[in-house]
Coordinates of C-alpha atoms and ligand atoms in Angstrom, one line a residue:
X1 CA -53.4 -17.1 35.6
X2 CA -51.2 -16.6 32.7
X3 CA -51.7 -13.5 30.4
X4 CA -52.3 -14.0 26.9
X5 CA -51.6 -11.5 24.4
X6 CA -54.5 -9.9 22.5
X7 CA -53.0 -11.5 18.9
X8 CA -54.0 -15.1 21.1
X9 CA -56.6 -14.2 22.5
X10 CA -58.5 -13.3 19.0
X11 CA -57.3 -16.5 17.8
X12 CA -58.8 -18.6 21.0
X13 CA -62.5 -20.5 20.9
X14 CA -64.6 -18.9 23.8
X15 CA -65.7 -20.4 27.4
X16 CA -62.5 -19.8 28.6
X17 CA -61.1 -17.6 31.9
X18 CA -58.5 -15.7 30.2
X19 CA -56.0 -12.3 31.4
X20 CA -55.2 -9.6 29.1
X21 CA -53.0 -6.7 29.8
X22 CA -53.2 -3.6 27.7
X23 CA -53.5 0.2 26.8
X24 CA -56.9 1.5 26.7
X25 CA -58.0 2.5 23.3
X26 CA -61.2 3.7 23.7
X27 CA -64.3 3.4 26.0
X28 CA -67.6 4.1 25.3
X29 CA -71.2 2.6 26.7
X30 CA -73.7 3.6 28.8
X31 CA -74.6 3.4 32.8
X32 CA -75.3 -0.3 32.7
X33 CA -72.6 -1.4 30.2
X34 CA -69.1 0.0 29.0
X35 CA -67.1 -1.3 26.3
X36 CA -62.9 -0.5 26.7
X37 CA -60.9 -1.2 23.4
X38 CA -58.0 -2.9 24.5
X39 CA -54.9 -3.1 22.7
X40 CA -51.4 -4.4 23.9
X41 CA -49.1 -3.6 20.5
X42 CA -49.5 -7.5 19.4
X43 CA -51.2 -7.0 16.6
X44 CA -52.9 -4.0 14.9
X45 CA -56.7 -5.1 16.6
X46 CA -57.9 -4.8 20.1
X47 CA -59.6 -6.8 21.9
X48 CA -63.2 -5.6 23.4
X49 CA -63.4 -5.8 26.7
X50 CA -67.5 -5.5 28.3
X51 CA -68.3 -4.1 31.5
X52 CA -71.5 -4.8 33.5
X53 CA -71.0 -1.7 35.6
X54 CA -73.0 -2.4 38.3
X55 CA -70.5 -5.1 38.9
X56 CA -67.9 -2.1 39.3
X57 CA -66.4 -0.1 41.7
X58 CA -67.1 3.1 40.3
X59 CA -64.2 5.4 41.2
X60 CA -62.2 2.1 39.5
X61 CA -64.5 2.9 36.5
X62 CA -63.6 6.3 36.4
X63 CA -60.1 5.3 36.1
X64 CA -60.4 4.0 33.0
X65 CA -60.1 6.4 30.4
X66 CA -58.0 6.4 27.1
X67 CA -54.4 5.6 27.6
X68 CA -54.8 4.0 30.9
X69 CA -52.9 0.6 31.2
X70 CA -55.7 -2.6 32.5
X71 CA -55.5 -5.6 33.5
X72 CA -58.5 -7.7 32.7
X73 CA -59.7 -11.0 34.0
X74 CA -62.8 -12.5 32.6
X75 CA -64.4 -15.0 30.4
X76 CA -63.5 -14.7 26.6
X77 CA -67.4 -15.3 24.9
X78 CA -68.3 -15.2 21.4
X79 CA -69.0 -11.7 20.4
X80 CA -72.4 -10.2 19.7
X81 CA -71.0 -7.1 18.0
X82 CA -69.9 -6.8 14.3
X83 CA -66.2 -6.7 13.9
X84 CA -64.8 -9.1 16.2
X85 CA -65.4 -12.8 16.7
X86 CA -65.0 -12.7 20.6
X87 CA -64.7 -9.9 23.1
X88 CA -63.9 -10.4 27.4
X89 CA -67.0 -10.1 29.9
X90 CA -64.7 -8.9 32.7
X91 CA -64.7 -9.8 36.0
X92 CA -62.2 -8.2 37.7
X93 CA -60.1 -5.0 36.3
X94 CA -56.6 -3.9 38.4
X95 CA -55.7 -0.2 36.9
X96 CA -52.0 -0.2 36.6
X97 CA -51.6 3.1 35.1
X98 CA -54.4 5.8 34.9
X99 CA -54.1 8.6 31.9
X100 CA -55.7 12.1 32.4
X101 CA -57.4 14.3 29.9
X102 CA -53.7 15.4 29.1
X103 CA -53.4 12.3 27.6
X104 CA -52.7 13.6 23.8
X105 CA -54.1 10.5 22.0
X106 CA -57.4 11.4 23.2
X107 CA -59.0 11.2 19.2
X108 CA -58.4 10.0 16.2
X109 CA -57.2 11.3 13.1
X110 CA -54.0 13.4 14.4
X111 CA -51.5 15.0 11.5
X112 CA -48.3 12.9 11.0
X113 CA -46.8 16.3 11.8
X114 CA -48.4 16.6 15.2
X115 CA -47.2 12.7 16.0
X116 CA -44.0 13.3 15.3
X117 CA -43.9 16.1 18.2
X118 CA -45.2 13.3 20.3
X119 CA -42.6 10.3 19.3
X120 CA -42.5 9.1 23.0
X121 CA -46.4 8.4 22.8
X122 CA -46.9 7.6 19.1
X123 CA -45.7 4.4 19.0
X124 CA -49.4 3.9 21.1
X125 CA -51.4 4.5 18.0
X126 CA -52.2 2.0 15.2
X127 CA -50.6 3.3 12.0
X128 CA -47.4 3.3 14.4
X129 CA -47.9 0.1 15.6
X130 CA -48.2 -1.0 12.2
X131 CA -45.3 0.4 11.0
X132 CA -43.3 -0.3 14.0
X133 CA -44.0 -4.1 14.0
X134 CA -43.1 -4.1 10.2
X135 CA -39.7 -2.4 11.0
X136 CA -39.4 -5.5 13.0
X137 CA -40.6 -7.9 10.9
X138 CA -38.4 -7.1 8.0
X139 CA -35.2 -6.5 10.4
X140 CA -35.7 -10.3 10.7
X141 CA -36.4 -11.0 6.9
X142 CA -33.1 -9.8 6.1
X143 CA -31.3 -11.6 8.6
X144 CA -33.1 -14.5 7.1
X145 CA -32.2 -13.9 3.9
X146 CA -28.6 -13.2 4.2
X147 CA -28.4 -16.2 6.9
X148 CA -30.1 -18.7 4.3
X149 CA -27.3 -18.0 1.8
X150 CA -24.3 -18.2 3.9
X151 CA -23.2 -15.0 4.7
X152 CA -21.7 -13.9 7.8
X153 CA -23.2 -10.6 9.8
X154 CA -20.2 -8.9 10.4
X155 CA -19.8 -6.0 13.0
X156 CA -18.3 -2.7 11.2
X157 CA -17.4 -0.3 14.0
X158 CA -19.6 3.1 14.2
X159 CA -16.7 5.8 14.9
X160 CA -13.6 5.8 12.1
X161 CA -11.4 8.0 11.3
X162 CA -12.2 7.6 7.4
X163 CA -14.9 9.1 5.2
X164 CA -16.1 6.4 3.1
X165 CA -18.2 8.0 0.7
X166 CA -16.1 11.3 0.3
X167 CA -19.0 13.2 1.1
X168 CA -17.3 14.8 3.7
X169 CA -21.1 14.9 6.4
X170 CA -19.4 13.3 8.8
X171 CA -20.8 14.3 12.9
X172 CA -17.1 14.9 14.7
X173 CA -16.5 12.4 18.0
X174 CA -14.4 14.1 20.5
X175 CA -13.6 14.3 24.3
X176 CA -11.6 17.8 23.9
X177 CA -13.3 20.3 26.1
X178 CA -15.1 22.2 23.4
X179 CA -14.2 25.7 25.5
X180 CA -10.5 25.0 25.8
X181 CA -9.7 23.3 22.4
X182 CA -6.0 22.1 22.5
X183 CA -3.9 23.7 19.2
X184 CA -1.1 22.6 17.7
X185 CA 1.7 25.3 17.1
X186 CA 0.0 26.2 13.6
X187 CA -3.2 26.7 15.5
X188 CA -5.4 24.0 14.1
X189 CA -7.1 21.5 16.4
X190 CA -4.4 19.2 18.1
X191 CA -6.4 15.9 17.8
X192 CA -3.6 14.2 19.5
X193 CA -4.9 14.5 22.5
X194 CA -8.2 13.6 21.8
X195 CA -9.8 10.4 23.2
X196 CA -8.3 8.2 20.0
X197 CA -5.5 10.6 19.3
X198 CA -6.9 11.5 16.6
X199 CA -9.7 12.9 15.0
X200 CA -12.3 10.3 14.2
X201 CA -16.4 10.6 13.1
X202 CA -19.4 8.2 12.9
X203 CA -19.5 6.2 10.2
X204 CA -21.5 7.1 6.9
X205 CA -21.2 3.0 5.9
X206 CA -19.4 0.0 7.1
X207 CA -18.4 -1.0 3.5
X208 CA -14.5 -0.4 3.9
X209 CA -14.5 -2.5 6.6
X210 CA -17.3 -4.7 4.8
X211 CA -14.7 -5.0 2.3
X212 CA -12.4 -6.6 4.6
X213 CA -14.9 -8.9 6.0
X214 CA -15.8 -10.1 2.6
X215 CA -11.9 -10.4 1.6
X216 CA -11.7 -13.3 4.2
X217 CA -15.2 -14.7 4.6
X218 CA -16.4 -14.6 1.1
X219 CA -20.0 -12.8 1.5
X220 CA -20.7 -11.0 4.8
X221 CA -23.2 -8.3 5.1
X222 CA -23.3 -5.3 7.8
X223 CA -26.8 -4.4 9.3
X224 CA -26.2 -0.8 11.8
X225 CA -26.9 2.8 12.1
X226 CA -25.0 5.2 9.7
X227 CA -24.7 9.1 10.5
X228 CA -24.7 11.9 7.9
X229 CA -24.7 15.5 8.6
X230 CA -25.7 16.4 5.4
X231 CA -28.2 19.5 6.0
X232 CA -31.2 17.9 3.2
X233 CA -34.5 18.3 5.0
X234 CA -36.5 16.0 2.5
X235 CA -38.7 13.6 3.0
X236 CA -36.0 10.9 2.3
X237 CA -33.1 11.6 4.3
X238 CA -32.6 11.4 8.4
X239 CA -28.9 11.6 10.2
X240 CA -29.1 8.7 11.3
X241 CA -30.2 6.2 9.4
X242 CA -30.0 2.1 9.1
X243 CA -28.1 0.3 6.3
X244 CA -28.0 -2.9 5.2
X245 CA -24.4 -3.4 3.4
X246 CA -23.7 -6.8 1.8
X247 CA -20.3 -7.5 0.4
X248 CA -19.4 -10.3 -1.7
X249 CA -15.7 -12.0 -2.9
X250 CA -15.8 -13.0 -6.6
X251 CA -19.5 -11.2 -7.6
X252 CA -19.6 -8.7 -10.4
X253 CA -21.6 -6.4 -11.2
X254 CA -24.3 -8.8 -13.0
X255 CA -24.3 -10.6 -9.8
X256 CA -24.5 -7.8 -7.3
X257 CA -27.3 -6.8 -9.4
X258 CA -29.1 -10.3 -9.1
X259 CA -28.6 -10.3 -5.5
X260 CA -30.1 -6.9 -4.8
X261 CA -33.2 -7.6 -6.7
X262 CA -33.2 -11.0 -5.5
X263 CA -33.0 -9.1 -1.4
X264 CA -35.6 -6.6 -2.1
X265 CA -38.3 -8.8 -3.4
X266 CA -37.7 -11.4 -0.3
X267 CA -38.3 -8.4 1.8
X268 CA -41.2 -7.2 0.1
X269 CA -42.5 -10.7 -0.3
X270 CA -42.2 -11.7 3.5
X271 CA -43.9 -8.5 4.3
X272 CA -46.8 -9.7 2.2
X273 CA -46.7 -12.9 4.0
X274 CA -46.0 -12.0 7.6
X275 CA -47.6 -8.1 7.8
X276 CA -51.1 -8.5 6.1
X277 CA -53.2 -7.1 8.8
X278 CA -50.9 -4.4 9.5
X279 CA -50.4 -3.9 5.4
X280 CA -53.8 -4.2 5.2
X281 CA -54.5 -1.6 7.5
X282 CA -51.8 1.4 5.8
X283 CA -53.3 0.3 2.2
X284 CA -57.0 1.3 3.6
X285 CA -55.8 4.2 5.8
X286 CA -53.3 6.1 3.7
X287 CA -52.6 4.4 0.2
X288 CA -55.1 3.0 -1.8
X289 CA -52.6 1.4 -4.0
X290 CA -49.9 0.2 -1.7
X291 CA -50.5 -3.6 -1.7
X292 CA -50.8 -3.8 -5.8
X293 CA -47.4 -1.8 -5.7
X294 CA -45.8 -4.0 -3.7
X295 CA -47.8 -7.1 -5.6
X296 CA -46.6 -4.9 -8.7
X297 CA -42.6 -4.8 -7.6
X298 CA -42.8 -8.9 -7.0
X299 CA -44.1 -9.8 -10.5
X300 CA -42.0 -7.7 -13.5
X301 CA -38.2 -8.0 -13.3
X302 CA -36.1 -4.7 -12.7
X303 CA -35.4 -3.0 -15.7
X304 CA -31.5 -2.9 -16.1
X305 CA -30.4 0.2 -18.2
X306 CA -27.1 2.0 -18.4
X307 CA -27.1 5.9 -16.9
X308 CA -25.7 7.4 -20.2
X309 CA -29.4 5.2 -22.0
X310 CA -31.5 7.0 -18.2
X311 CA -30.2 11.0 -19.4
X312 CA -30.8 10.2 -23.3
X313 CA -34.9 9.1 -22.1
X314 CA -34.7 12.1 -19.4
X315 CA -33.4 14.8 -23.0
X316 CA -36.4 13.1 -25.1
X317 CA -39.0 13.8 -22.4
X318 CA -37.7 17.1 -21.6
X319 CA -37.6 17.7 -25.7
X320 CA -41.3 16.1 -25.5
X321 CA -42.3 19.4 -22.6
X322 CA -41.6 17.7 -19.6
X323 CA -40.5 19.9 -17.0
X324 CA -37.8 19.2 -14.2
X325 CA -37.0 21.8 -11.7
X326 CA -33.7 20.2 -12.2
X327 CA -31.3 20.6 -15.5
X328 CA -30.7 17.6 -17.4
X329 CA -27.4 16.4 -19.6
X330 CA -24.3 13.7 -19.4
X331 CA -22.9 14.4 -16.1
X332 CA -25.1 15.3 -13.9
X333 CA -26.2 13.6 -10.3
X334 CA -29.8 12.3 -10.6
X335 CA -32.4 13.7 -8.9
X336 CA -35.2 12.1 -7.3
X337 CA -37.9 13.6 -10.1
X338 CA -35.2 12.5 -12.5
X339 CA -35.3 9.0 -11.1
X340 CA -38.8 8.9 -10.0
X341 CA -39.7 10.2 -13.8
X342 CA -37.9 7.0 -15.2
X343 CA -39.7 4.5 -12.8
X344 CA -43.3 6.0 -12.5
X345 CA -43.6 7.7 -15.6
X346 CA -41.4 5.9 -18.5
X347 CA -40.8 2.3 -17.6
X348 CA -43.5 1.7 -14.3
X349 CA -41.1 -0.6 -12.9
X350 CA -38.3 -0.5 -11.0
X351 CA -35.1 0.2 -12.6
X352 CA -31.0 -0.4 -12.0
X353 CA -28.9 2.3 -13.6
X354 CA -25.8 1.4 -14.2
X355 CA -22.3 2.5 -15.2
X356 CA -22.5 6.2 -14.0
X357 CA -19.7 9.2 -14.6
X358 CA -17.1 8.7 -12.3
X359 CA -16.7 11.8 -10.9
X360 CA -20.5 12.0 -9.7
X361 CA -19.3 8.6 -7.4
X362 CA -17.0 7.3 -4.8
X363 CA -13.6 6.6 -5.0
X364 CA -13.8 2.6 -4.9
X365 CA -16.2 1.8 -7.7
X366 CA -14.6 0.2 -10.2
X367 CA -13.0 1.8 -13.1
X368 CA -14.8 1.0 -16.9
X369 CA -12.5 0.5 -20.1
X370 CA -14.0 4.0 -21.5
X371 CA -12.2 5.5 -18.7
X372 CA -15.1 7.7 -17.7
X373 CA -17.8 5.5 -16.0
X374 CA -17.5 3.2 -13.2
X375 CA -19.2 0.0 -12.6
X376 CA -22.2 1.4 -9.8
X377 CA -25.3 0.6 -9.4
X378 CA -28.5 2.4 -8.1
X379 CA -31.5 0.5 -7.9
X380 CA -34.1 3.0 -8.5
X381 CA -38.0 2.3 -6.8
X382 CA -41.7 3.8 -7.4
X383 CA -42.5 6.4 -4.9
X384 CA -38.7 6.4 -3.2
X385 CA -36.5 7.4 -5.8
X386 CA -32.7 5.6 -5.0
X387 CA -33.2 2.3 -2.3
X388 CA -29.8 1.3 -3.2
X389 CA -26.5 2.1 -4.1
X390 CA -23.3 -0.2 -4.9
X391 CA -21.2 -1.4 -7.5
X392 CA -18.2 -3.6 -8.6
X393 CA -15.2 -2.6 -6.5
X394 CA -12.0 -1.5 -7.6
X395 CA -9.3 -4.4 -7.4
X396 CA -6.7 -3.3 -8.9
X397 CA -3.8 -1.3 -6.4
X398 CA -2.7 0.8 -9.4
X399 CA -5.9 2.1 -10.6
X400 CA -7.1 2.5 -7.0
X401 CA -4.3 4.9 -5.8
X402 CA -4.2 7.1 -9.0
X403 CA -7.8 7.5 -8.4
X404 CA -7.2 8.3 -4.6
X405 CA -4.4 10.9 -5.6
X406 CA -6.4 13.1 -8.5
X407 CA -9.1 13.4 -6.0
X408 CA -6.4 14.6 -3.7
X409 CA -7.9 12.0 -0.4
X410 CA -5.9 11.2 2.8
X411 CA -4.1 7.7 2.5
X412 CA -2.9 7.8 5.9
X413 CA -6.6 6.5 6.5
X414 CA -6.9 4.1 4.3
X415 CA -3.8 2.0 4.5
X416 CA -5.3 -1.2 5.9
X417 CA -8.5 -0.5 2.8
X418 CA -4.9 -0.4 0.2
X419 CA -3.5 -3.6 1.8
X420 CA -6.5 -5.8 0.5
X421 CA -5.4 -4.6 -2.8
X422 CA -2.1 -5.2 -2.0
X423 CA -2.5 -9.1 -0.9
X424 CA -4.8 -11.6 -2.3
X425 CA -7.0 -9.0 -4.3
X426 CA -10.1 -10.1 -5.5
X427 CA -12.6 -9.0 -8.0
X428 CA -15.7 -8.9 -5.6
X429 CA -19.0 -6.7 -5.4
X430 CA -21.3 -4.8 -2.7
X431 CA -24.0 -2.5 -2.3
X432 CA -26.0 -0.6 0.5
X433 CA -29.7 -0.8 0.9
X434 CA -31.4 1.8 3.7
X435 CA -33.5 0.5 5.7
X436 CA -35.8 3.3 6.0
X437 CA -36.4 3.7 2.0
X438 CA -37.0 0.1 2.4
X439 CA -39.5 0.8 5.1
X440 CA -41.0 4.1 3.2
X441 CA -41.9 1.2 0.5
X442 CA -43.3 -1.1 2.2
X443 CA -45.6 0.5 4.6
X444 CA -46.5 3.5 2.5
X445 CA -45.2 6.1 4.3
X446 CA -44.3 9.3 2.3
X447 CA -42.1 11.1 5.5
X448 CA -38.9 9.0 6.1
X449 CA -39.3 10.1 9.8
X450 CA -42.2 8.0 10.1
X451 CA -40.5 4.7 9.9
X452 CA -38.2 5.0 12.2
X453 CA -39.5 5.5 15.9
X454 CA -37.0 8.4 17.1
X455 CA -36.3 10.2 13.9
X456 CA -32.8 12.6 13.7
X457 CA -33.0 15.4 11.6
X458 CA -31.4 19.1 11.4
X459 CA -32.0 20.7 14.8
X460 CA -34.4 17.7 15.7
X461 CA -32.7 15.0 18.4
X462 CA -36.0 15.1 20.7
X463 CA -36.8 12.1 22.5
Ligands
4AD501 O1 -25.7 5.4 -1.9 P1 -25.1 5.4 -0.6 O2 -24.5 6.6 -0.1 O3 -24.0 4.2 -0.6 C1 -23.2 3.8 0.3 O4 -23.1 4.3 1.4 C2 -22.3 2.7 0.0 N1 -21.2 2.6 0.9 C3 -23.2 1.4 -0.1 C4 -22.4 0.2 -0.5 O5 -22.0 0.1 -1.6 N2 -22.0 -0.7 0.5 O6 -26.2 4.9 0.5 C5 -26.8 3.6 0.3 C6 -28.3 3.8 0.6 C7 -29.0 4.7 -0.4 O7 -29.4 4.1 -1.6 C8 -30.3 5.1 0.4 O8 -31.2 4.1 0.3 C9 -29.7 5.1 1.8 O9 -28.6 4.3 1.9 N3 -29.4 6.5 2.3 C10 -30.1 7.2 3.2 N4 -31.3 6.9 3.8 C11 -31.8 7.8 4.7 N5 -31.2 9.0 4.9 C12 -30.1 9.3 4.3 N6 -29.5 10.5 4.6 C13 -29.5 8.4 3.4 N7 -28.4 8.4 2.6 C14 -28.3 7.2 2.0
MG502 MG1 -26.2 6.7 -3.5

């Protein structure tokens, strides 16, 4: 007989002999009759499996505890019990895996603090389910998105030997024997005889090489893990994260705007369509208001405001008594109350800020006629703070190495980044969405590492 998952299976008519393999949830009953929850990750409901135990083996009854893994034969009948429109009357029951009293998902109701210690085993409980089968879900919506308009998903490498951002949080990739490290006659690190001959790091974006993509495809978009070993233990930032990096030939900023709120609302919109048990079920356990924010996001369009208009609202409401922990004046790098205060508080939408100081950005944004903003972007969300970050690029070879020489960066690096300046330079656009913030919107979630089933964090690679 051919198993059917437990998402069919609640969708079938009864009077059928059916198989279902699963995880036991829960069993409860009495001598005559016992009652196993069973749930195989296919959707966020399990199906009910009933026991005549006299029918039983008892030892085989004793087996089945929470966490042990079942197969079930039996005949799929409409159910008596509230809750469920049909449950299994088993006939036969083969224990694949037993689970002891160890087991640590014994009850319900465990801190997101204590999950996270068990990340090998959380995965088994519904609000992980849930958000697990979300992650999926909207993995695919952007491939479907990007894929319906044409662009190509292009493969940026994760080790490089350049810093894209210029943040400088880059994890080192080496082969030197860490107890014997080769050193050149000045006594730094001789990289040369390193694994790559030189020193190289995982990547903190594939937009340089995006860049390239885009310079002979016309729109591609990167979709992979990015690695910062920036030491911020906040809710909002792992190590390794995933970002989504579109790049596109002949868009300006307008555009790259349109496209970003055009890609977040598909997302957010799919979810809607495609998650709404496992929505459903986050909006009842942990956020009341989750599905009207993310009904809320799909309806107003994104308020579009320049960063020097975002610090003059930021001085009135701080003139008005509101407090940030946070100073605020012309110049400084947002933080998330600062951002968070302009989307929750002032305009209860979300917001793109554009056209911020240059030094507060990265090298390649593009340079504005006052000579002291660049064309970026941040898209700015309810609850998140930044989702994005992008902007027009710099096009120009001129402006692009003056900037790279006042802020004193390596152009040994960046060469083959120059040359598209240098050959067939094009005005063209990109920005970076991360796919956890994304996440953290969609599902609710307030910890970042609860989106992401194997969270990296300072002094945290468990699992
Ligand atoms: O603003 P960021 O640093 O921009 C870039 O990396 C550009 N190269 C993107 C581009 O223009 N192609 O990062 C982009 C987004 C942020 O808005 C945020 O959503 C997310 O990546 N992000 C992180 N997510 C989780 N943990 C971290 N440590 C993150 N750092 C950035
Ligand atoms: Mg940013």
């Amino acid at each position: 007989m051919k198993r059917m998952k437990v998402k069919e299976l609640l969708a079938q008519e009864p009077g059928q002999e059916v198989l279902a393999k699963g995880w036991v949830r829960t069993k409860r009953g009495n001598k005559n009759v016992s009652f196993i929850a069973l749930n195989d990750g296919s959707t966020i409901f399990n199906i009910q499996i009933v026991c005549d135990v006299a029918k039983f083996d008892e030892e085989l009854m004793k087996q089945i505890g929470t966490g042990a893994c079942l197969a079930v034969k039996g005949r799929l009948v409409a159910s008596m019990g509230s809750g469920q429109a049909v449950e299994i009357q088993a006939d036969e029951i083969e224990v694949y895996g037993t689970a002891d009293a160890s087991y640590p998902l014994q009850k319900k109701g465990h801190s997101m603090e204590f999950l996270r210690e068990i990340a090998h085993l959380r995965p088994r409980t519904n609000t992980f389910g849930a958000v697990l089968r979300i992650r999926h879900a909207m993995a695919f919506a952007i491939h479907n998105f990007f894929n319906s308009k044409g662009f190509n998903y292009l493969h940026t490498p994760l080790i490089t030997a350049s810093d894209a951002e210029g943040a400088g949080a880059m994890f080192q990739v080496t082969t030197l024997d860490l107890d014997n490290v080769p050193r050149t006659e000045e006594g730094k690190v001789d990289y040369s005889s390193d694994f790559f001959g030189r020193q190289t790091s995982l990547t903190v974006s594939g937009q340089l090489e995006g860049e390239l993509g885009a310079m002979a495809l016309g729109e591609i978009y990167t979709f992979g893990p990015t690695f910062r070993a920036e030491n911020s233990n906040t809710p909002r930032h792992l190590a390794e994260f995933w970002m989504i990096e579109p790049e596109m030939a002949f868009y300006d900023i307008k555009d790259n705007m349109d496209l970003a709120e055009e890609f977040i609302k598909y997302c957010v919109q799919y979810a809607l369509d495609h998650c709404a048990d496992d929505i459903k079920f986050l909006n009842d356990m942990f956020d009341k208001e989750l599905i009207e924010r993310l009904q809320g996001v799909l309806k107003d369009s994104f308020v579009r405001l320049t960063y020097t208009e975002g610090i003059k609202i930021l001085e009135e409401a701080v003139a008005n008594g509101v407090k940030f922990e946070y100073p605020v004046g012309w110049g400084i790098d947002l933080q998330s109350e600062h951002e968070r205060y302009l989307v929750e508080q002032h305009f209860r939408k979300p917001v793109i800020l554009t056209d911020y100081p240059k030094e507060i950005k990265a090298f390649y944004m593009k340079m504005n006629e006052d000579g002291k903003t660049v064309r970026a972007m941040d898209v700015l969300f309810p609850k998140i703070g930044e989702i994005i970050g992008g902007s027009q690029r710099e096009e120009s070879l001129e402006k692009l190495e003056k900037v790279i020489a006042e802020r004193n960066m390596d152009t040994r690096n960046l060469w083959w980044y120059l040359d598209t300046r240098r050959f067939g330079s094009a005005p063209h656009s990109g920005f970076g969405l991360g796919f956890e913030r994304l996440l953290m919107f969609v599902t609710g979630m307030s910890n970042i590492r609860d989106v992401i089933p194997f969270p990296r964090t300072p002094k945290n690679a468990e699992f």
